[in-house]
mmCIF file with all atom_site columns, C-alpha atoms in Angstrom:
data_model
loop_
_atom_site.group_PDB
_atom_site.id
_atom_site.type_symbol
_atom_site.label_atom_id
_atom_site.label_alt_id
_atom_site.label_comp_id
_atom_site.label_asym_id
_atom_site.label_entity_id
_atom_site.label_seq_id
_atom_site.pdbx_PDB_ins_code
_atom_site.Cartn_x
_atom_site.Cartn_y
_atom_site.Cartn_z
_atom_site.occupancy
_atom_site.B_iso_or_equiv
_atom_site.pdbx_formal_charge
_atom_site.auth_seq_id
_atom_site.auth_comp_id
_atom_site.auth_asym_id
_atom_site.auth_atom_id
_atom_site.pdbx_PDB_model_num
ATOM 1   C CA . GLY A 1 1   ? -47.462 -136.732 -46.881 1.00 66.00 ? 1   GLY A CA 1
ATOM 2   C CA . ALA A 1 2   ? -50.444 -135.976 -49.040 1.00 78.00 ? 2   ALA A CA 1
ATOM 3   C CA . VAL A 1 3   ? -49.716 -135.590 -52.752 1.00 90.00 ? 3   VAL A CA 1
ATOM 4   C CA . VAL A 1 4   ? -51.457 -133.258 -55.147 1.00 94.00 ? 4   VAL A CA 1
ATOM 5   C CA . SER A 1 5   ? -50.665 -133.258 -58.840 1.00 95.00 ? 5   SER A CA 1
ATOM 6   C CA . GLN A 1 6   ? -51.402 -130.753 -61.564 1.00 97.00 ? 6   GLN A CA 1
ATOM 7   C CA . HIS A 1 7   ? -51.472 -131.158 -65.284 1.00 96.00 ? 7   HIS A CA 1
ATOM 8   C CA . PRO A 1 8   ? -50.092 -129.690 -67.399 1.00 96.00 ? 8   PRO A CA 1
ATOM 9   C CA . SER A 1 9   ? -47.086 -128.220 -65.647 1.00 95.00 ? 9   SER A CA 1
ATOM 10  C CA . TRP A 1 10  ? -46.796 -125.522 -68.262 1.00 95.00 ? 10  TRP A CA 1
ATOM 11  C CA . VAL A 1 11  ? -48.754 -124.454 -71.281 1.00 96.00 ? 11  VAL A CA 1
ATOM 12  C CA . ILE A 1 12  ? -48.384 -121.891 -74.035 1.00 96.00 ? 12  ILE A CA 1
ATOM 13  C CA . CYS A 1 13  ? -51.471 -120.910 -75.961 1.00 95.00 ? 13  CYS A CA 1
ATOM 14  C CA . LYS A 1 14  ? -52.698 -118.317 -78.406 1.00 96.00 ? 14  LYS A CA 1
ATOM 15  C CA . SER A 1 15  ? -54.886 -115.456 -77.317 1.00 96.00 ? 15  SER A CA 1
ATOM 16  C CA . GLY A 1 16  ? -58.564 -116.352 -77.520 1.00 96.00 ? 16  GLY A CA 1
ATOM 17  C CA . THR A 1 17  ? -58.186 -120.053 -76.880 1.00 96.00 ? 17  THR A CA 1
ATOM 18  C CA . SER A 1 18  ? -59.268 -121.942 -73.769 1.00 97.00 ? 18  SER A CA 1
ATOM 19  C CA . VAL A 1 19  ? -56.962 -123.863 -71.469 1.00 97.00 ? 19  VAL A CA 1
ATOM 20  C CA . LYS A 1 20  ? -57.920 -126.575 -68.988 1.00 97.00 ? 20  LYS A CA 1
ATOM 21  C CA . ILE A 1 21  ? -55.820 -127.298 -65.914 1.00 97.00 ? 21  ILE A CA 1
ATOM 22  C CA . GLU A 1 22  ? -56.361 -130.446 -63.844 1.00 97.00 ? 22  GLU A CA 1
ATOM 23  C CA . CYS A 1 23  ? -55.759 -130.815 -60.124 1.00 96.00 ? 23  CYS A CA 1
ATOM 24  C CA . ARG A 1 24  ? -55.756 -134.273 -58.559 1.00 95.00 ? 24  ARG A CA 1
ATOM 25  C CA . SER A 1 25  ? -55.353 -135.505 -55.023 1.00 92.00 ? 25  SER A CA 1
ATOM 26  C CA . LEU A 1 26  ? -53.430 -138.741 -55.455 1.00 92.00 ? 26  LEU A CA 1
ATOM 27  C CA . ASP A 1 27  ? -53.659 -140.500 -52.126 1.00 87.00 ? 27  ASP A CA 1
ATOM 28  C CA . PHE A 1 28  ? -56.595 -138.909 -50.374 1.00 86.00 ? 28  PHE A CA 1
ATOM 29  C CA . GLN A 1 29  ? -60.067 -137.625 -51.062 1.00 87.00 ? 29  GLN A CA 1
ATOM 30  C CA . ALA A 1 30  ? -60.570 -133.896 -51.026 1.00 85.00 ? 30  ALA A CA 1
ATOM 31  C CA . THR A 1 31  ? -64.023 -132.457 -50.569 1.00 82.00 ? 31  THR A CA 1
ATOM 32  C CA . THR A 1 32  ? -62.587 -128.985 -50.978 1.00 87.00 ? 32  THR A CA 1
ATOM 33  C CA . MET A 1 33  ? -59.953 -127.753 -53.373 1.00 91.00 ? 33  MET A CA 1
ATOM 34  C CA . PHE A 1 34  ? -58.678 -124.239 -53.880 1.00 93.00 ? 34  PHE A CA 1
ATOM 35  C CA . TRP A 1 35  ? -57.394 -122.433 -56.950 1.00 96.00 ? 35  TRP A CA 1
ATOM 36  C CA . TYR A 1 36  ? -54.781 -119.728 -56.619 1.00 96.00 ? 36  TYR A CA 1
ATOM 37  C CA . ARG A 1 37  ? -52.967 -117.429 -58.983 1.00 95.00 ? 37  ARG A CA 1
ATOM 38  C CA . GLN A 1 38  ? -49.486 -116.146 -58.304 1.00 92.00 ? 38  GLN A CA 1
ATOM 39  C CA . PHE A 1 39  ? -47.671 -113.412 -60.178 1.00 87.00 ? 39  PHE A CA 1
ATOM 40  C CA . PRO A 1 40  ? -43.868 -113.187 -60.034 1.00 82.00 ? 40  PRO A CA 1
ATOM 41  C CA . LYS A 1 41  ? -42.538 -112.248 -56.603 1.00 77.00 ? 41  LYS A CA 1
ATOM 42  C CA . GLN A 1 42  ? -46.057 -111.969 -55.224 1.00 81.00 ? 42  GLN A CA 1
ATOM 43  C CA . SER A 1 43  ? -48.026 -114.098 -52.839 1.00 83.00 ? 43  SER A CA 1
ATOM 44  C CA . LEU A 1 44  ? -50.847 -116.468 -53.579 1.00 89.00 ? 44  LEU A CA 1
ATOM 45  C CA . MET A 1 45  ? -54.128 -114.912 -54.582 1.00 91.00 ? 45  MET A CA 1
ATOM 46  C CA . LEU A 1 46  ? -57.115 -117.106 -53.893 1.00 92.00 ? 46  LEU A CA 1
ATOM 47  C CA . MET A 1 47  ? -59.347 -117.248 -56.940 1.00 95.00 ? 47  MET A CA 1
ATOM 48  C CA . ALA A 1 48  ? -62.021 -119.703 -55.900 1.00 95.00 ? 48  ALA A CA 1
ATOM 49  C CA . THR A 1 49  ? -62.980 -122.514 -53.569 1.00 91.00 ? 49  THR A CA 1
ATOM 50  C CA . SER A 1 50  ? -64.067 -125.678 -55.293 1.00 89.00 ? 50  SER A CA 1
ATOM 51  C CA . ASN A 1 51  ? -66.409 -128.057 -53.504 1.00 86.00 ? 51  ASN A CA 1
ATOM 52  C CA . GLU A 1 52  ? -67.164 -131.517 -54.817 1.00 84.00 ? 52  GLU A CA 1
ATOM 53  C CA . GLY A 1 53  ? -70.659 -131.769 -56.206 1.00 83.00 ? 53  GLY A CA 1
ATOM 54  C CA . SER A 1 54  ? -71.513 -128.092 -55.928 1.00 85.00 ? 54  SER A CA 1
ATOM 55  C CA . LYS A 1 55  ? -70.739 -124.792 -57.575 1.00 88.00 ? 55  LYS A CA 1
ATOM 56  C CA . ALA A 1 56  ? -67.443 -123.121 -56.846 1.00 92.00 ? 56  ALA A CA 1
ATOM 57  C CA . THR A 1 57  ? -67.266 -120.041 -54.662 1.00 93.00 ? 57  THR A CA 1
ATOM 58  C CA . TYR A 1 58  ? -65.372 -117.240 -56.365 1.00 95.00 ? 58  TYR A CA 1
ATOM 59  C CA . GLU A 1 59  ? -63.451 -114.485 -54.647 1.00 94.00 ? 59  GLU A CA 1
ATOM 60  C CA . GLN A 1 60  ? -64.382 -110.905 -55.288 1.00 93.00 ? 60  GLN A CA 1
ATOM 61  C CA . GLY A 1 61  ? -63.082 -109.658 -58.590 1.00 93.00 ? 61  GLY A CA 1
ATOM 62  C CA . VAL A 1 62  ? -62.658 -113.095 -60.158 1.00 95.00 ? 62  VAL A CA 1
ATOM 63  C CA . GLU A 1 63  ? -64.855 -113.645 -63.211 1.00 94.00 ? 63  GLU A CA 1
ATOM 64  C CA . LYS A 1 64  ? -66.629 -116.959 -62.857 1.00 93.00 ? 64  LYS A CA 1
ATOM 65  C CA . ASP A 1 65  ? -67.505 -117.079 -66.550 1.00 94.00 ? 65  ASP A CA 1
ATOM 66  C CA . LYS A 1 66  ? -63.866 -116.686 -67.466 1.00 96.00 ? 66  LYS A CA 1
ATOM 67  C CA . PHE A 1 67  ? -62.444 -119.116 -64.938 1.00 97.00 ? 67  PHE A CA 1
ATOM 68  C CA . LEU A 1 68  ? -64.667 -122.183 -65.033 1.00 96.00 ? 68  LEU A CA 1
ATOM 69  C CA . ILE A 1 69  ? -64.225 -124.640 -62.202 1.00 94.00 ? 69  ILE A CA 1
ATOM 70  C CA . ASN A 1 70  ? -65.550 -128.173 -62.112 1.00 91.00 ? 70  ASN A CA 1
ATOM 71  C CA . HIS A 1 71  ? -65.072 -130.426 -59.102 1.00 89.00 ? 71  HIS A CA 1
ATOM 72  C CA . ALA A 1 72  ? -66.515 -133.628 -60.504 1.00 83.00 ? 72  ALA A CA 1
ATOM 73  C CA . SER A 1 73  ? -65.083 -136.087 -58.017 1.00 89.00 ? 73  SER A CA 1
ATOM 74  C CA . LEU A 1 74  ? -63.375 -136.221 -54.644 1.00 88.00 ? 74  LEU A CA 1
ATOM 75  C CA . THR A 1 75  ? -59.989 -136.419 -56.336 1.00 91.00 ? 75  THR A CA 1
ATOM 76  C CA . LEU A 1 76  ? -60.283 -134.100 -59.321 1.00 93.00 ? 76  LEU A CA 1
ATOM 77  C CA . SER A 1 77  ? -60.955 -130.434 -59.855 1.00 94.00 ? 77  SER A CA 1
ATOM 78  C CA . THR A 1 78  ? -60.435 -128.604 -63.139 1.00 95.00 ? 78  THR A CA 1
ATOM 79  C CA . LEU A 1 79  ? -59.907 -124.941 -63.934 1.00 97.00 ? 79  LEU A CA 1
ATOM 80  C CA . THR A 1 80  ? -60.640 -123.775 -67.462 1.00 97.00 ? 80  THR A CA 1
ATOM 81  C CA . VAL A 1 81  ? -59.381 -120.378 -68.515 1.00 97.00 ? 81  VAL A CA 1
ATOM 82  C CA . THR A 1 82  ? -61.746 -119.384 -71.296 1.00 97.00 ? 82  THR A CA 1
ATOM 83  C CA . SER A 1 83  ? -60.787 -117.011 -74.109 1.00 96.00 ? 83  SER A CA 1
ATOM 84  C CA . ALA A 1 84  ? -57.373 -116.514 -72.580 1.00 96.00 ? 84  ALA A CA 1
ATOM 85  C CA . HIS A 1 85  ? -55.573 -113.209 -73.020 1.00 96.00 ? 85  HIS A CA 1
ATOM 86  C CA . PRO A 1 86  ? -51.959 -112.231 -72.335 1.00 95.00 ? 86  PRO A CA 1
ATOM 87  C CA . GLU A 1 87  ? -52.925 -110.711 -68.988 1.00 94.00 ? 87  GLU A CA 1
ATOM 88  C CA . ASP A 1 88  ? -54.058 -114.180 -67.881 1.00 96.00 ? 88  ASP A CA 1
ATOM 89  C CA . SER A 1 89  ? -50.459 -115.367 -68.085 1.00 96.00 ? 89  SER A CA 1
ATOM 90  C CA . SER A 1 90  ? -49.546 -116.442 -64.593 1.00 95.00 ? 90  SER A CA 1
ATOM 91  C CA . PHE A 1 91  ? -48.691 -119.339 -62.308 1.00 96.00 ? 91  PHE A CA 1
ATOM 92  C CA . TYR A 1 92  ? -51.843 -121.221 -61.334 1.00 97.00 ? 92  TYR A CA 1
ATOM 93  C CA . ILE A 1 93  ? -51.676 -123.398 -58.249 1.00 97.00 ? 93  ILE A CA 1
ATOM 94  C CA . CYS A 1 94  ? -54.304 -125.682 -56.796 1.00 96.00 ? 94  CYS A CA 1
ATOM 95  C CA . SER A 1 95  ? -54.495 -127.092 -53.318 1.00 93.00 ? 95  SER A CA 1
ATOM 96  C CA . ALA A 1 96  ? -56.568 -129.783 -51.680 1.00 91.00 ? 96  ALA A CA 1
ATOM 97  C CA . GLU A 1 97  ? -57.850 -129.576 -48.158 1.00 85.00 ? 97  GLU A CA 1
ATOM 98  C CA . ILE A 1 98  ? -57.310 -132.438 -45.806 1.00 78.00 ? 98  ILE A CA 1
ATOM 99  C CA . GLY A 1 99  ? -58.534 -132.660 -42.271 1.00 67.00 ? 99  GLY A CA 1
ATOM 100 C CA . ILE A 1 100 ? -56.027 -133.901 -39.766 1.00 55.00 ? 100 ILE A CA 1
ATOM 101 C CA . GLY A 1 101 ? -57.855 -134.353 -36.560 1.00 51.00 ? 101 GLY A CA 1
ATOM 102 C CA . GLN A 1 102 ? -59.267 -130.964 -35.850 1.00 48.00 ? 102 GLN A CA 1
ATOM 103 C CA . GLN A 1 103 ? -56.711 -129.170 -37.964 1.00 52.00 ? 103 GLN A CA 1
ATOM 104 C CA . GLU A 1 104 ? -57.491 -128.203 -41.483 1.00 64.00 ? 104 GLU A CA 1
ATOM 105 C CA . THR A 1 105 ? -54.512 -127.978 -43.771 1.00 77.00 ? 105 THR A CA 1
ATOM 106 C CA . GLN A 1 106 ? -54.116 -127.812 -47.481 1.00 85.00 ? 106 GLN A CA 1
ATOM 107 C CA . TYR A 1 107 ? -51.556 -129.434 -49.706 1.00 89.00 ? 107 TYR A CA 1
ATOM 108 C CA . PHE A 1 108 ? -50.492 -127.703 -52.858 1.00 93.00 ? 108 PHE A CA 1
ATOM 109 C CA . GLY A 1 109 ? -49.912 -128.962 -56.333 1.00 95.00 ? 109 GLY A CA 1
ATOM 110 C CA . PRO A 1 110 ? -46.708 -128.104 -58.189 1.00 95.00 ? 110 PRO A CA 1
ATOM 111 C CA . GLY A 1 111 ? -48.422 -125.367 -60.175 1.00 96.00 ? 111 GLY A CA 1
ATOM 112 C CA . THR A 1 112 ? -49.142 -124.736 -63.847 1.00 97.00 ? 112 THR A CA 1
ATOM 113 C CA . ARG A 1 113 ? -47.375 -121.963 -65.670 1.00 96.00 ? 113 ARG A CA 1
ATOM 114 C CA . LEU A 1 114 ? -49.589 -120.415 -68.339 1.00 96.00 ? 114 LEU A CA 1
ATOM 115 C CA . LEU A 1 115 ? -48.259 -118.165 -71.066 1.00 96.00 ? 115 LEU A CA 1
ATOM 116 C CA . VAL A 1 116 ? -50.764 -116.595 -73.420 1.00 96.00 ? 116 VAL A CA 1
ATOM 117 C CA . LEU A 1 117 ? -49.281 -115.171 -76.596 1.00 96.00 ? 117 LEU A CA 1
ATOM 118 C CA . GLN B 2 1   ? -54.525 -103.019 -43.688 1.00 74.00 ? 1   GLN B CA 1
ATOM 119 C CA . LYS B 2 2   ? -53.849 -106.597 -44.711 1.00 82.00 ? 2   LYS B CA 1
ATOM 120 C CA . GLU B 2 3   ? -55.155 -109.344 -42.483 1.00 87.00 ? 3   GLU B CA 1
ATOM 121 C CA . VAL B 2 4   ? -51.728 -110.982 -42.492 1.00 91.00 ? 4   VAL B CA 1
ATOM 122 C CA . GLU B 2 5   ? -48.543 -108.931 -42.642 1.00 93.00 ? 5   GLU B CA 1
ATOM 123 C CA . GLN B 2 6   ? -45.211 -110.452 -43.499 1.00 93.00 ? 6   GLN B CA 1
ATOM 124 C CA . ASP B 2 7   ? -41.914 -108.722 -44.142 1.00 85.00 ? 7   ASP B CA 1
ATOM 125 C CA . PRO B 2 8   ? -41.002 -109.607 -47.748 1.00 80.00 ? 8   PRO B CA 1
ATOM 126 C CA . GLY B 2 9   ? -37.279 -109.282 -47.142 1.00 83.00 ? 9   GLY B CA 1
ATOM 127 C CA . PRO B 2 10  ? -35.169 -110.294 -48.924 1.00 91.00 ? 10  PRO B CA 1
ATOM 128 C CA . LEU B 2 11  ? -33.239 -111.880 -46.108 1.00 94.00 ? 11  LEU B CA 1
ATOM 129 C CA . SER B 2 12  ? -29.672 -113.080 -46.631 1.00 97.00 ? 12  SER B CA 1
ATOM 130 C CA . VAL B 2 13  ? -27.746 -115.024 -43.986 1.00 96.00 ? 13  VAL B CA 1
ATOM 131 C CA . PRO B 2 14  ? -24.560 -117.094 -43.867 1.00 97.00 ? 14  PRO B CA 1
ATOM 132 C CA . GLU B 2 15  ? -24.773 -120.854 -43.635 1.00 97.00 ? 15  GLU B CA 1
ATOM 133 C CA . GLY B 2 16  ? -25.272 -122.025 -40.058 1.00 97.00 ? 16  GLY B CA 1
ATOM 134 C CA . ALA B 2 17  ? -27.075 -118.887 -38.923 1.00 97.00 ? 17  ALA B CA 1
ATOM 135 C CA . ILE B 2 18  ? -30.353 -118.886 -37.034 1.00 97.00 ? 18  ILE B CA 1
ATOM 136 C CA . VAL B 2 19  ? -33.149 -117.420 -39.148 1.00 97.00 ? 19  VAL B CA 1
ATOM 137 C CA . SER B 2 20  ? -36.236 -115.753 -37.745 1.00 96.00 ? 20  SER B CA 1
ATOM 138 C CA . LEU B 2 21  ? -39.272 -115.228 -39.979 1.00 97.00 ? 21  LEU B CA 1
ATOM 139 C CA . ASN B 2 22  ? -42.304 -113.405 -38.668 1.00 96.00 ? 22  ASN B CA 1
ATOM 140 C CA . CYS B 2 23  ? -45.913 -112.575 -39.404 1.00 95.00 ? 23  CYS B CA 1
ATOM 141 C CA . THR B 2 24  ? -48.568 -110.570 -37.657 1.00 95.00 ? 24  THR B CA 1
ATOM 142 C CA . TYR B 2 25  ? -52.299 -110.907 -38.086 1.00 93.00 ? 25  TYR B CA 1
ATOM 143 C CA . SER B 2 26  ? -55.318 -108.899 -37.157 1.00 90.00 ? 26  SER B CA 1
ATOM 144 C CA . ASN B 2 27  ? -58.287 -111.275 -37.088 1.00 83.00 ? 27  ASN B CA 1
ATOM 145 C CA . SER B 2 28  ? -58.867 -113.059 -33.795 1.00 79.00 ? 28  SER B CA 1
ATOM 146 C CA . ALA B 2 29  ? -60.986 -115.647 -35.624 1.00 74.00 ? 29  ALA B CA 1
ATOM 147 C CA . PHE B 2 30  ? -57.841 -117.080 -37.121 1.00 71.00 ? 30  PHE B CA 1
ATOM 148 C CA . GLN B 2 31  ? -57.252 -120.395 -35.447 1.00 78.00 ? 31  GLN B CA 1
ATOM 149 C CA . TYR B 2 32  ? -54.708 -122.460 -37.324 1.00 87.00 ? 32  TYR B CA 1
ATOM 150 C CA . PHE B 2 33  ? -51.254 -121.310 -38.252 1.00 91.00 ? 33  PHE B CA 1
ATOM 151 C CA . MET B 2 34  ? -49.103 -122.724 -41.017 1.00 92.00 ? 34  MET B CA 1
ATOM 152 C CA . TRP B 2 35  ? -45.720 -122.132 -42.581 1.00 95.00 ? 35  TRP B CA 1
ATOM 153 C CA . TYR B 2 36  ? -45.022 -123.045 -46.187 1.00 95.00 ? 36  TYR B CA 1
ATOM 154 C CA . ARG B 2 37  ? -41.787 -123.129 -48.136 1.00 96.00 ? 37  ARG B CA 1
ATOM 155 C CA . GLN B 2 38  ? -41.865 -122.341 -51.834 1.00 94.00 ? 38  GLN B CA 1
ATOM 156 C CA . TYR B 2 39  ? -38.948 -122.879 -54.139 1.00 93.00 ? 39  TYR B CA 1
ATOM 157 C CA . SER B 2 40  ? -38.800 -120.867 -57.317 1.00 88.00 ? 40  SER B CA 1
ATOM 158 C CA . ARG B 2 41  ? -41.369 -121.970 -59.888 1.00 85.00 ? 41  ARG B CA 1
ATOM 159 C CA . LYS B 2 42  ? -42.789 -124.634 -57.572 1.00 90.00 ? 42  LYS B CA 1
ATOM 160 C CA . GLY B 2 43  ? -45.927 -124.990 -55.484 1.00 92.00 ? 43  GLY B CA 1
ATOM 161 C CA . PRO B 2 44  ? -45.771 -124.245 -51.750 1.00 93.00 ? 44  PRO B CA 1
ATOM 162 C CA . GLU B 2 45  ? -44.784 -127.112 -49.466 1.00 92.00 ? 45  GLU B CA 1
ATOM 163 C CA . LEU B 2 46  ? -46.287 -127.369 -45.994 1.00 90.00 ? 46  LEU B CA 1
ATOM 164 C CA . LEU B 2 47  ? -43.565 -127.153 -43.360 1.00 92.00 ? 47  LEU B CA 1
ATOM 165 C CA . MET B 2 48  ? -45.416 -126.914 -40.083 1.00 90.00 ? 48  MET B CA 1
ATOM 166 C CA . TYR B 2 49  ? -48.831 -126.209 -38.657 1.00 87.00 ? 49  TYR B CA 1
ATOM 167 C CA . THR B 2 50  ? -50.107 -125.492 -35.188 1.00 87.00 ? 50  THR B CA 1
ATOM 168 C CA . TYR B 2 51  ? -53.208 -124.168 -33.524 1.00 83.00 ? 51  TYR B CA 1
ATOM 169 C CA . SER B 2 52  ? -52.131 -123.203 -30.045 1.00 83.00 ? 52  SER B CA 1
ATOM 170 C CA . SER B 2 53  ? -49.907 -120.580 -28.518 1.00 85.00 ? 53  SER B CA 1
ATOM 171 C CA . GLY B 2 54  ? -46.406 -121.759 -27.727 1.00 88.00 ? 54  GLY B CA 1
ATOM 172 C CA . ASN B 2 55  ? -43.665 -123.530 -29.599 1.00 91.00 ? 55  ASN B CA 1
ATOM 173 C CA . LYS B 2 56  ? -43.709 -126.515 -31.893 1.00 92.00 ? 56  LYS B CA 1
ATOM 174 C CA . GLU B 2 57  ? -40.446 -128.046 -32.982 1.00 95.00 ? 57  GLU B CA 1
ATOM 175 C CA . ASP B 2 58  ? -39.654 -130.249 -35.973 1.00 93.00 ? 58  ASP B CA 1
ATOM 176 C CA . GLY B 2 59  ? -35.989 -130.878 -36.592 1.00 96.00 ? 59  GLY B CA 1
ATOM 177 C CA . ARG B 2 60  ? -34.281 -127.587 -37.348 1.00 97.00 ? 60  ARG B CA 1
ATOM 178 C CA . PHE B 2 61  ? -37.595 -125.747 -37.550 1.00 97.00 ? 61  PHE B CA 1
ATOM 179 C CA . THR B 2 62  ? -39.533 -124.213 -34.664 1.00 96.00 ? 62  THR B CA 1
ATOM 180 C CA . ALA B 2 63  ? -42.909 -122.561 -35.090 1.00 95.00 ? 63  ALA B CA 1
ATOM 181 C CA . GLN B 2 64  ? -43.958 -120.109 -32.420 1.00 95.00 ? 64  GLN B CA 1
ATOM 182 C CA . VAL B 2 65  ? -47.402 -118.619 -31.907 1.00 94.00 ? 65  VAL B CA 1
ATOM 183 C CA . ASP B 2 66  ? -48.380 -115.809 -29.567 1.00 92.00 ? 66  ASP B CA 1
ATOM 184 C CA . LYS B 2 67  ? -52.125 -115.378 -29.851 1.00 90.00 ? 67  LYS B CA 1
ATOM 185 C CA . SER B 2 68  ? -52.235 -112.541 -27.336 1.00 90.00 ? 68  SER B CA 1
ATOM 186 C CA . SER B 2 69  ? -49.961 -110.469 -29.574 1.00 92.00 ? 69  SER B CA 1
ATOM 187 C CA . LYS B 2 70  ? -51.270 -111.974 -32.840 1.00 92.00 ? 70  LYS B CA 1
ATOM 188 C CA . TYR B 2 71  ? -47.717 -112.790 -33.802 1.00 93.00 ? 71  TYR B CA 1
ATOM 189 C CA . ILE B 2 72  ? -46.262 -115.936 -35.323 1.00 95.00 ? 72  ILE B CA 1
ATOM 190 C CA . SER B 2 73  ? -42.676 -116.870 -36.047 1.00 96.00 ? 73  SER B CA 1
ATOM 191 C CA . LEU B 2 74  ? -40.664 -119.564 -37.751 1.00 97.00 ? 74  LEU B CA 1
ATOM 192 C CA . PHE B 2 75  ? -37.122 -120.190 -36.587 1.00 97.00 ? 75  PHE B CA 1
ATOM 193 C CA . ILE B 2 76  ? -34.621 -122.134 -38.648 1.00 97.00 ? 76  ILE B CA 1
ATOM 194 C CA . ARG B 2 77  ? -31.538 -123.374 -36.831 1.00 97.00 ? 77  ARG B CA 1
ATOM 195 C CA . ASP B 2 78  ? -28.263 -124.233 -38.542 1.00 97.00 ? 78  ASP B CA 1
ATOM 196 C CA . SER B 2 79  ? -29.547 -122.821 -41.825 1.00 97.00 ? 79  SER B CA 1
ATOM 197 C CA . GLN B 2 80  ? -28.396 -124.508 -45.010 1.00 97.00 ? 80  GLN B CA 1
ATOM 198 C CA . PRO B 2 81  ? -28.140 -123.271 -48.608 1.00 97.00 ? 81  PRO B CA 1
ATOM 199 C CA . SER B 2 82  ? -30.981 -125.677 -49.411 1.00 96.00 ? 82  SER B CA 1
ATOM 200 C CA . ASP B 2 83  ? -33.210 -123.605 -47.124 1.00 97.00 ? 83  ASP B CA 1
ATOM 201 C CA . SER B 2 84  ? -33.020 -120.776 -49.650 1.00 97.00 ? 84  SER B CA 1
ATOM 202 C CA . ALA B 2 85  ? -36.619 -120.249 -50.713 1.00 96.00 ? 85  ALA B CA 1
ATOM 203 C CA . THR B 2 86  ? -39.630 -118.063 -50.106 1.00 95.00 ? 86  THR B CA 1
ATOM 204 C CA . TYR B 2 87  ? -41.405 -118.752 -46.820 1.00 96.00 ? 87  TYR B CA 1
ATOM 205 C CA . LEU B 2 88  ? -45.110 -118.065 -46.567 1.00 95.00 ? 88  LEU B CA 1
ATOM 206 C CA . CYS B 2 89  ? -47.086 -117.846 -43.380 1.00 95.00 ? 89  CYS B CA 1
ATOM 207 C CA . ALA B 2 90  ? -50.743 -118.788 -43.631 1.00 92.00 ? 90  ALA B CA 1
ATOM 208 C CA . ILE B 2 91  ? -53.540 -118.555 -41.164 1.00 89.00 ? 91  ILE B CA 1
ATOM 209 C CA . TYR B 2 92  ? -56.734 -120.526 -41.405 1.00 85.00 ? 92  TYR B CA 1
ATOM 210 C CA . ASN B 2 93  ? -60.065 -119.069 -40.453 1.00 80.00 ? 93  ASN B CA 1
ATOM 211 C CA . THR B 2 94  ? -62.460 -121.861 -39.613 1.00 76.00 ? 94  THR B CA 1
ATOM 212 C CA . ASN B 2 95  ? -65.447 -119.545 -39.900 1.00 77.00 ? 95  ASN B CA 1
ATOM 213 C CA . ALA B 2 96  ? -64.542 -118.536 -43.440 1.00 78.00 ? 96  ALA B CA 1
ATOM 214 C CA . GLY B 2 97  ? -63.211 -121.969 -44.358 1.00 76.00 ? 97  GLY B CA 1
ATOM 215 C CA . LYS B 2 98  ? -60.108 -120.636 -46.045 1.00 80.00 ? 98  LYS B CA 1
ATOM 216 C CA . SER B 2 99  ? -56.566 -119.517 -45.385 1.00 85.00 ? 99  SER B CA 1
ATOM 217 C CA . THR B 2 100 ? -55.048 -116.087 -45.693 1.00 88.00 ? 100 THR B CA 1
ATOM 218 C CA . PHE B 2 101 ? -51.441 -115.945 -46.797 1.00 90.00 ? 101 PHE B CA 1
ATOM 219 C CA . GLY B 2 102 ? -48.684 -113.502 -46.078 1.00 92.00 ? 102 GLY B CA 1
ATOM 220 C CA . ASP B 2 103 ? -46.744 -112.081 -48.998 1.00 90.00 ? 103 ASP B CA 1
ATOM 221 C CA . GLY B 2 104 ? -43.799 -114.351 -48.277 1.00 93.00 ? 104 GLY B CA 1
ATOM 222 C CA . THR B 2 105 ? -40.222 -113.701 -47.157 1.00 95.00 ? 105 THR B CA 1
ATOM 223 C CA . THR B 2 106 ? -37.446 -114.566 -49.579 1.00 94.00 ? 106 THR B CA 1
ATOM 224 C CA . LEU B 2 107 ? -34.511 -116.180 -47.786 1.00 96.00 ? 107 LEU B CA 1
ATOM 225 C CA . THR B 2 108 ? -31.034 -116.772 -49.175 1.00 96.00 ? 108 THR B CA 1
ATOM 226 C CA . VAL B 2 109 ? -28.549 -118.833 -47.191 1.00 97.00 ? 109 VAL B CA 1
ATOM 227 C CA . LYS B 2 110 ? -25.033 -118.271 -48.461 1.00 97.00 ? 110 LYS B CA 1
ATOM 228 C CA . PRO B 2 111 ? -22.471 -121.085 -48.209 1.00 95.00 ? 111 PRO B CA 1
#
């Protein structure tokens, strides 16, 4: 199956610093990648849709200046949490969309756990 | 009302039991239906996907879709302790170009 990696798998940072999370599709090209946030015992909350070569589309309520997304190539998208605060602590998961015939599915990365002190 | 409703459980069954997980949805534009399994502190793993009403079987797993009732199910036969995880239904809207997820059902299979 399709493999998506994320780096780092976990990160601890001080309040006010910025953190960059990478999402890579390892064995396929992904025109579209998605960024999700998941709080404990809650479902996935879509933050933004990342399209290669164009600006990301953010969901309502997600600050685009705080969560910077760059989809520079067909295999890499990055999420930068700028000026992180403790309330940004969460599990961030990316996914990459792959078309299988007429069916669109997405494969998820293993997630990045962010703790802001 | 959420576009996708899923009973969060938790659901606890003995090993070998048949498990039924269900979701309902409200948007007729939804066209593709997926089930994901998520172990604690891991990313979701795609289990099955389908786009038509009826059943689709893969080993011990059967996905069932009833578009007329807007109801989807995942059945797990001969459940194993390793099946213990959170199961997420997801429905893809081709018009919107994105999926909507249920809240997930936490399943525990006791040996």
